[in-house]
Structures are given as structure tokens and as C-alpha cells.
């Protein structure tokens, strides 16, 4: 069975990573749509770099939760061909053991050089403008995708979405495109579509089934059903 799972901030919430929208989901008093842009970075790079430096440090102190682990278990199950497409920039899926993974909005643990285009792994801070390890220029930014920028690996994602038998959306508010369109795309191509969310998204729903609850509960129980096991 070919499965695509799209994850959002909600899957990491119980690990202690803040979501974007909803209670406490503001970015330093601003809407994320107003500040997660290349224009905001051009206007005030230091504030943006500090924001991502803080998040990079914070993510290093948290751990994958039962939902991340369940998806890693699903990938290893016989007869399952799973692609996890995450909008998250944390590395909790890979730390849980998921291998077939796309970070469509980039990664905190990677920088991007505005001079040479290099994308070096990065674990430190960027605010002090360290030199790019590839070209030496001091023009590194976080390798994340802001509004108006092109998300990563869209061809690979769309191919998997169109070919999958089951599509599950986990912990995402479904307001940011193109990710928000994948459930409808999967459904149009004949997949069964599911939403697993603490607070399910509003109608019109592209989902055949909705399971309401925290990711650490609903994701492991869904994976158990598919794999016929219990943990
Ligand atoms: C739990 C839980 C628990 C809580 N358990 N669940 C007009 C119409 C349509 C599109 C556009 C438009 N105008 C502009 C656009 C395009 C724009 C867009 O979508 N804008 C909308 C806001 C309208 N999109 C773009 O610009 C994208 N690029 C693009 O479109 O390129 C051109 C293109 C053309 C043609 C084809 C393809 C592309 C780029 C979008 C980049 C988004 N970047 C960010 C920041 C990344 C870096 C960072 O992390 O700082 O990505 S914004 C932010 O939102 C982040 C997230 O990945 C993304 C989604 O958020 P997510 O994950 O859904 O989080 P929340 O907080 O919204 O929701 C949390 C959910 O969890 C909730 O549902 C809770 O219920 C749930 N939850 N606890 C289970 N314990």
C-alpha cells in the first residue's frame, strides 16, 4: 500500500515545539504571514536570524514523540511504501527514524548561502554572520521556505500524492499552499484521505475520515490499525 503522510506543526507540539496559529501561535506578536517573508528578512535580518537561532537551539533540546515514532514504524512495516512530507523545519521525523522524508519548507539544521547557493548543514547561530563554508562570503540565511518562495521537491511530492492509495494529513491547519491542496489532489486521484488533528480543519473537507485528538494518541493507533500490531 502506498501512503503519503503530510505533517504540520501539530505533530511536534507535544514534543514542546510551538505551532504557528491558534493560542500562543504568534511570531513575536506578528502574524506568521506578515513576517515569514524574504521582504521581512531584507528589512530586519538580525531579528529574523535571532528568531531562527532561538528555534534551532530549542529544537536541539526536545525529542521525537510517539507520533513521530509511529510513522517511523509504519515506514518499516512490510507491504508499506510510505513518504512523509513535512512542513516542519525541525528534525524530529529523522531522529525518530523516518528515512523517506521531504522537508518541503526547509530545515533549521541547514543554512543557505545567498552568494553561492550552497546549503551547508548548520547547527550553530547565524546572527553573527559567519562565513559560508563553501565560498567564504558572510551571506548565510536559514534554509527555510518563506511566503512567496518555492517549496522544495514539489515534483517528487506530487508524483507520490497522485500515486498513493492513502493520504493522511496530521497536525496541520491546512491554510498554506501548496501543501493545503494535497488532500484534495490525492482524493481526485482515487486515494482514501484522512485527517488526524487535535482540532479538525473547517469545511469544505477533502477528507473521507477525520480522527480528532492529540497526535501522540491518534497517530499510533492509526498506525497500529494499518500494521495490525499494538504497542
Ligand atoms: C495538533 C496538536 C496536537 C496542535 N496534535 N494536532 C492565496 C491563495 C492561495 C495561495 C496563496 C494565496 N496568496 C499567497 C499564496 C501562496 C502562499 C500561501 O499559501 N498563503 C496562504 C497563507 C494564503 N504560499 C506560499 O507562498 C508558498 N510558496 C508558493 O506558493 O510558491 C509558489 C508556488 C506556485 C505554484 C505551485 C507551487 C508553489 C510557500 C509557503 C511557505 C510557508 N512557510 C512557513 C514558514 C517556514 C519556516 C518556519 O518554520 O519558520 O511554513 S509559514 C508556516 O505555516 C510554516 C508551516 O510549515 C506552515 C503551515 O503551518 P502548520 O504546520 O499547518 O501549523 P499551524 O500552526 O497553522 O497549525 C497547527 C495545527 O496543529 C492545527 O491544525 C492544530 O489543530 C494542530 N495541533 N496541537 C495534533 N498535539
Short mmCIF file of C-alpha atoms and ligand atoms in Angstrom, two decimals:
data_model
loop_
_atom_site.label_atom_id
_atom_site.label_comp_id
_atom_site.label_asym_id
_atom_site.label_seq_id
_atom_site.Cartn_x
_atom_site.Cartn_y
_atom_site.Cartn_z
CA UNK A 1 0.00 0.00 0.00
CA UNK A 2 1.35 3.42 -0.98
CA UNK A 3 0.80 6.01 1.73
CA UNK A 4 1.62 9.72 1.87
CA UNK A 5 1.52 11.43 5.26
CA UNK A 6 1.61 15.23 5.33
CA UNK A 7 2.66 16.58 8.71
CA UNK A 8 2.44 20.06 10.21
CA UNK A 9 3.37 21.82 13.41
CA UNK A 10 0.77 19.86 15.42
CA UNK A 11 2.79 16.63 15.26
CA UNK A 12 5.67 18.29 17.11
CA UNK A 13 3.53 20.25 19.58
CA UNK A 14 3.65 17.52 22.24
CA UNK A 15 7.44 17.46 21.92
CA UNK A 16 7.39 21.09 23.04
CA UNK A 17 7.70 22.85 19.67
CA UNK A 18 5.24 25.75 19.31
CA UNK A 19 2.69 25.79 16.48
CA UNK A 20 2.19 28.87 14.29
CA UNK A 21 -1.52 29.60 14.54
CA UNK A 22 -4.02 29.40 17.36
CA UNK A 23 -3.36 30.08 21.04
CA UNK A 24 0.23 31.13 21.62
CA UNK A 25 0.93 30.63 17.92
CA UNK A 26 2.06 34.15 17.16
CA UNK A 27 5.53 35.03 15.98
CA UNK A 28 6.73 37.68 18.41
CA UNK A 29 3.37 39.44 18.22
CA UNK A 30 3.08 39.25 14.43
CA UNK A 31 1.11 37.01 12.13
CA UNK A 32 3.47 34.48 10.56
CA UNK A 33 2.11 35.51 7.14
CA UNK A 34 3.43 39.05 7.75
CA UNK A 35 6.93 38.13 8.84
CA UNK A 36 7.91 34.80 7.26
CA UNK A 37 8.80 36.54 4.01
CA UNK A 38 12.02 37.42 2.17
CA UNK A 39 10.94 41.08 2.46
CA UNK A 40 10.86 40.88 6.26
CA UNK A 41 14.35 39.36 6.20
CA UNK A 42 15.65 42.15 3.94
CA UNK A 43 14.19 44.80 6.28
CA UNK A 44 15.47 43.33 9.55
CA UNK A 45 17.79 40.36 9.04
CA UNK A 46 19.08 40.40 12.62
CA UNK A 47 15.62 39.88 14.16
CA UNK A 48 14.84 37.08 11.73
CA UNK A 49 18.22 35.38 12.29
CA UNK A 50 17.78 35.61 16.07
CA UNK A 51 14.31 34.08 15.78
CA UNK A 52 15.63 31.07 13.85
CA UNK A 53 18.74 30.79 16.05
CA UNK A 54 16.43 30.56 19.09
CA UNK A 55 14.28 27.93 17.43
CA UNK A 56 17.34 25.93 16.27
CA UNK A 57 18.64 25.85 19.84
CA UNK A 58 15.22 24.95 21.24
CA UNK A 59 14.67 22.06 18.83
CA UNK A 60 18.04 20.59 19.83
CA UNK A 61 16.68 20.18 23.38
CA UNK A 62 13.47 18.32 22.52
CA UNK A 63 12.82 14.75 21.38
CA UNK A 64 10.57 12.97 18.92
CA UNK A 65 7.25 11.87 20.42
CA UNK A 66 5.06 8.78 19.99
CA UNK A 67 3.56 10.15 16.75
CA UNK A 68 6.97 10.60 15.08
CA UNK A 69 7.98 7.11 16.24
CA UNK A 70 4.74 5.57 14.97
CA UNK A 71 5.36 6.97 11.47
CA UNK A 72 8.90 5.57 11.51
CA UNK A 73 7.40 2.20 12.46
CA UNK A 74 4.87 2.48 9.63
CA UNK A 75 7.71 3.02 7.14
CA UNK A 76 9.36 -0.25 8.28
CA UNK A 77 6.16 -2.32 8.09
CA UNK A 78 6.02 -4.98 5.36
CA UNK A 79 4.00 -4.06 2.28
CA UNK A 80 4.05 -0.34 3.06
CA UNK A 81 5.57 2.27 0.77
CA UNK A 82 5.46 5.46 2.82
CA UNK A 83 6.53 9.01 2.03
CA UNK A 84 6.35 11.53 4.87
CA UNK A 85 6.04 15.10 3.60
CA UNK A 86 6.64 17.51 6.42
CA UNK A 87 6.06 21.24 6.51
CA UNK A 88 8.10 21.33 9.71
CA UNK A 89 11.65 22.58 9.81
CA UNK A 90 12.57 20.58 12.93
CA UNK A 91 14.39 17.25 12.56
CA UNK A 92 12.11 15.14 14.77
CA UNK A 93 10.96 12.80 11.99
CA UNK A 94 14.51 11.82 11.05
CA UNK A 95 15.53 11.49 14.69
CA UNK A 96 12.61 9.07 15.15
CA UNK A 97 13.95 7.00 12.23
CA UNK A 98 11.90 8.11 9.22
CA UNK A 99 14.02 7.88 6.07
CA UNK A 100 11.63 8.57 3.18
CA UNK A 101 11.09 12.20 4.07
CA UNK A 102 10.67 15.52 2.30
CA UNK A 103 11.16 18.80 4.19
CA UNK A 104 9.07 20.92 1.84
CA UNK A 105 9.55 24.14 3.89
CA UNK A 106 13.25 23.54 4.52
CA UNK A 107 15.26 22.64 7.61
CA UNK A 108 16.51 24.50 10.66
CA UNK A 109 19.68 22.40 10.58
CA UNK A 110 20.68 23.75 7.19
CA UNK A 111 21.79 27.20 6.04
CA UNK A 112 21.60 28.65 2.54
CA UNK A 113 24.22 30.98 1.09
CA UNK A 114 22.80 33.95 -0.78
CA UNK A 115 26.16 34.35 -2.57
CA UNK A 116 26.88 30.84 -3.89
CA UNK A 117 23.63 28.91 -3.30
CA UNK A 118 25.39 26.36 -1.06
CA UNK A 119 23.20 24.60 1.51
CA UNK A 120 25.58 23.53 4.29
CA UNK A 121 24.41 21.67 7.38
CA UNK A 122 24.22 24.17 10.23
CA UNK A 123 23.89 23.62 13.97
CA UNK A 124 25.17 26.96 15.32
CA UNK A 125 23.83 30.51 15.23
CA UNK A 126 23.67 32.68 12.11
CA UNK A 127 23.09 36.11 13.66
CA UNK A 128 26.81 36.96 13.80
CA UNK A 129 27.11 36.42 10.03
CA UNK A 130 29.56 33.50 9.96
CA UNK A 131 31.31 32.79 6.63
CA UNK A 132 29.81 30.27 4.23
CA UNK A 133 31.90 27.06 4.42
CA UNK A 134 31.62 26.76 0.63
CA UNK A 135 32.54 30.27 -0.65
CA UNK A 136 33.58 32.25 2.44
CA UNK A 137 31.01 35.05 1.93
CA UNK A 138 29.05 36.14 5.01
CA UNK A 139 25.64 35.80 3.40
CA UNK A 140 24.05 32.80 5.05
CA UNK A 141 20.33 32.66 5.83
CA UNK A 142 18.26 29.84 7.31
CA UNK A 143 17.39 27.26 4.64
CA UNK A 144 13.66 27.65 5.18
CA UNK A 145 10.86 28.48 2.75
CA UNK A 146 9.08 31.77 3.35
CA UNK A 147 5.87 33.04 1.74
CA UNK A 148 6.37 33.73 -1.95
CA UNK A 149 9.28 31.27 -2.18
CA UNK A 150 9.10 27.91 -3.90
CA UNK A 151 8.79 24.91 -1.55
CA UNK A 152 11.23 22.03 -2.05
CA UNK A 153 10.79 18.81 -4.03
CA UNK A 154 7.32 19.61 -5.38
CA UNK A 155 7.64 17.18 -8.30
CA UNK A 156 8.52 14.28 -6.01
CA UNK A 157 5.63 15.16 -3.67
CA UNK A 158 3.03 15.49 -6.42
CA UNK A 159 4.10 12.22 -8.01
CA UNK A 160 3.67 10.43 -4.68
CA UNK A 161 0.34 12.15 -3.90
CA UNK A 162 -1.10 11.21 -7.29
CA UNK A 163 0.03 7.58 -6.95
CA UNK A 164 -0.88 6.91 -3.32
CA UNK A 165 -3.66 4.63 -2.04
CA UNK A 166 -3.98 6.50 1.24
CA UNK A 167 -3.24 10.10 2.20
CA UNK A 168 -3.18 11.30 5.80
CA UNK A 169 -2.87 14.88 6.99
CA UNK A 170 -1.51 15.14 10.54
CA UNK A 171 -1.50 18.27 12.72
CA UNK A 172 -1.73 20.96 10.08
CA UNK A 173 -4.24 23.79 9.81
CA UNK A 174 -4.34 23.37 6.02
CA UNK A 175 -4.12 27.05 5.18
CA UNK A 176 -0.72 27.20 3.49
CA UNK A 177 -0.42 26.21 -0.16
CA UNK A 178 0.63 24.14 -2.00
CA UNK A 179 0.56 21.71 0.98
CA UNK A 180 -3.08 22.58 1.70
CA UNK A 181 -4.10 21.27 -1.72
CA UNK A 182 -2.57 17.80 -1.45
CA UNK A 183 -5.53 16.06 0.26
CA UNK A 184 -7.90 17.17 -2.50
CA UNK A 185 -5.33 16.16 -5.11
CA UNK A 186 -4.95 12.68 -3.55
CA UNK A 187 -8.73 12.28 -3.37
CA UNK A 188 -9.14 13.31 -7.01
CA UNK A 189 -6.64 10.60 -7.94
CA UNK A 190 -8.59 7.96 -6.01
CA UNK A 191 -6.83 7.78 -2.63
CA UNK A 192 -8.61 7.39 0.69
CA UNK A 193 -7.98 10.60 2.63
CA UNK A 194 -7.75 11.06 6.39
CA UNK A 195 -7.23 13.95 8.76
CA UNK A 196 -5.69 13.40 12.19
CA UNK A 197 -5.80 16.61 14.19
CA UNK A 198 -6.41 17.97 17.67
CA UNK A 199 -8.91 20.43 16.17
CA UNK A 200 -10.04 19.28 12.72
CA UNK A 201 -9.93 21.86 9.94
CA UNK A 202 -13.04 23.61 8.59
CA UNK A 203 -15.28 22.54 5.72
CA UNK A 204 -15.15 22.02 2.79
CA UNK A 205 -13.31 18.92 3.79
CA UNK A 206 -11.31 16.91 1.29
CA UNK A 207 -11.20 14.07 3.84
CA UNK A 208 -13.05 10.74 3.83
CA UNK A 209 -12.41 10.36 7.55
CA UNK A 210 -11.42 12.66 10.40
CA UNK A 211 -9.90 11.50 13.68
CA UNK A 212 -9.83 14.08 16.41
CA UNK A 213 -7.23 14.02 19.18
CA UNK A 214 -3.62 14.66 20.10
CA UNK A 215 -1.11 13.32 17.61
CA UNK A 216 0.59 11.11 20.22
CA UNK A 217 -2.71 9.22 20.61
CA UNK A 218 -4.36 9.21 17.19
CA UNK A 219 -1.27 8.59 15.06
CA UNK A 220 0.00 5.46 16.91
CA UNK A 221 -3.50 3.97 16.99
CA UNK A 222 -3.97 4.63 13.25
CA UNK A 223 -0.57 3.05 12.51
CA UNK A 224 -1.48 0.04 14.69
CA UNK A 225 -4.64 -0.45 12.64
CA UNK A 226 -2.75 -0.39 9.36
CA UNK A 227 0.07 -2.65 10.50
CA UNK A 228 -2.16 -4.93 12.60
CA UNK A 229 0.03 -4.52 15.67
CA UNK A 230 -0.27 -2.90 19.06
CA UNK A 231 2.43 -1.09 21.04
C1 LIG B 1 -2.32 19.43 16.85
C2 LIG B 1 -1.74 19.41 18.11
C3 LIG B 1 -1.51 18.14 18.67
C4 LIG B 1 -1.97 21.46 17.56
N1 LIG B 1 -1.84 17.04 17.98
N2 LIG B 1 -2.65 18.34 16.18
C5 LIG B 1 -3.90 32.92 -1.96
C6 LIG B 1 -4.49 31.67 -2.16
C7 LIG B 1 -3.72 30.52 -2.17
C8 LIG B 1 -2.34 30.57 -2.01
C9 LIG B 1 -1.76 31.80 -1.83
C10 LIG B 1 -2.53 32.95 -1.81
N3 LIG B 1 -1.67 34.00 -1.60
C11 LIG B 1 -0.42 33.53 -1.50
C12 LIG B 1 -0.46 32.19 -1.62
C13 LIG B 1 0.69 31.25 -1.54
C14 LIG B 1 1.21 31.09 -0.12
C15 LIG B 1 0.05 30.73 0.81
O1 LIG B 1 -0.34 29.59 0.94
N4 LIG B 1 -0.51 31.71 1.50
C16 LIG B 1 -1.68 31.45 2.36
C17 LIG B 1 -1.40 31.95 3.75
C18 LIG B 1 -2.88 32.08 1.71
N5 LIG B 1 2.18 30.03 -0.15
C19 LIG B 1 3.45 30.26 -0.45
O2 LIG B 1 3.88 31.38 -0.65
C20 LIG B 1 4.33 29.04 -0.61
N6 LIG B 1 5.03 29.11 -1.83
C21 LIG B 1 4.38 29.10 -3.00
O3 LIG B 1 3.16 29.06 -3.08
O4 LIG B 1 5.22 29.12 -4.09
C22 LIG B 1 4.65 29.28 -5.39
C23 LIG B 1 4.07 28.04 -5.98
C24 LIG B 1 3.42 28.15 -7.17
C25 LIG B 1 2.88 27.04 -7.77
C26 LIG B 1 2.99 25.81 -7.17
C27 LIG B 1 3.63 25.69 -6.02
C28 LIG B 1 4.19 26.81 -5.41
C29 LIG B 1 5.39 28.99 0.49
C30 LIG B 1 4.78 28.78 1.84
C31 LIG B 1 5.88 28.84 2.90
C32 LIG B 1 5.34 28.66 4.31
N7 LIG B 1 6.38 28.91 5.26
C33 LIG B 1 6.13 28.72 6.69
C34 LIG B 1 7.39 29.17 7.46
C35 LIG B 1 8.51 28.13 7.29
C36 LIG B 1 9.70 28.45 8.14
C37 LIG B 1 9.37 28.41 9.61
O5 LIG B 1 9.02 27.35 10.14
O6 LIG B 1 9.52 29.46 10.25
O7 LIG B 1 5.83 27.35 6.94
S1 LIG B 1 4.68 29.58 7.29
C38 LIG B 1 4.21 28.32 8.43
O8 LIG B 1 2.93 27.75 8.03
C39 LIG B 1 5.24 27.20 8.26
C40 LIG B 1 4.39 25.98 8.34
O9 LIG B 1 5.05 24.87 7.73
C41 LIG B 1 3.14 26.40 7.61
C42 LIG B 1 1.93 25.55 7.96
O10 LIG B 1 1.60 25.64 9.30
P1 LIG B 1 1.05 24.37 10.07
O11 LIG B 1 2.08 23.34 10.15
O12 LIG B 1 -0.24 23.96 9.47
O13 LIG B 1 0.87 24.95 11.54
P2 LIG B 1 -0.37 25.71 12.21
O14 LIG B 1 0.12 26.37 13.42
O15 LIG B 1 -1.07 26.57 11.22
O16 LIG B 1 -1.41 24.57 12.58
C43 LIG B 1 -1.13 23.64 13.62
C44 LIG B 1 -2.17 22.53 13.55
O17 LIG B 1 -1.80 21.54 14.50
C45 LIG B 1 -3.60 22.97 13.90
O18 LIG B 1 -4.50 22.41 12.94
C46 LIG B 1 -3.84 22.35 15.28
O19 LIG B 1 -5.20 21.94 15.47
C47 LIG B 1 -2.94 21.15 15.25
N8 LIG B 1 -2.44 20.69 16.55
N9 LIG B 1 -1.55 20.63 18.57
C48 LIG B 1 -2.41 17.09 16.79
N10 LIG B 1 -0.97 17.96 19.94
#
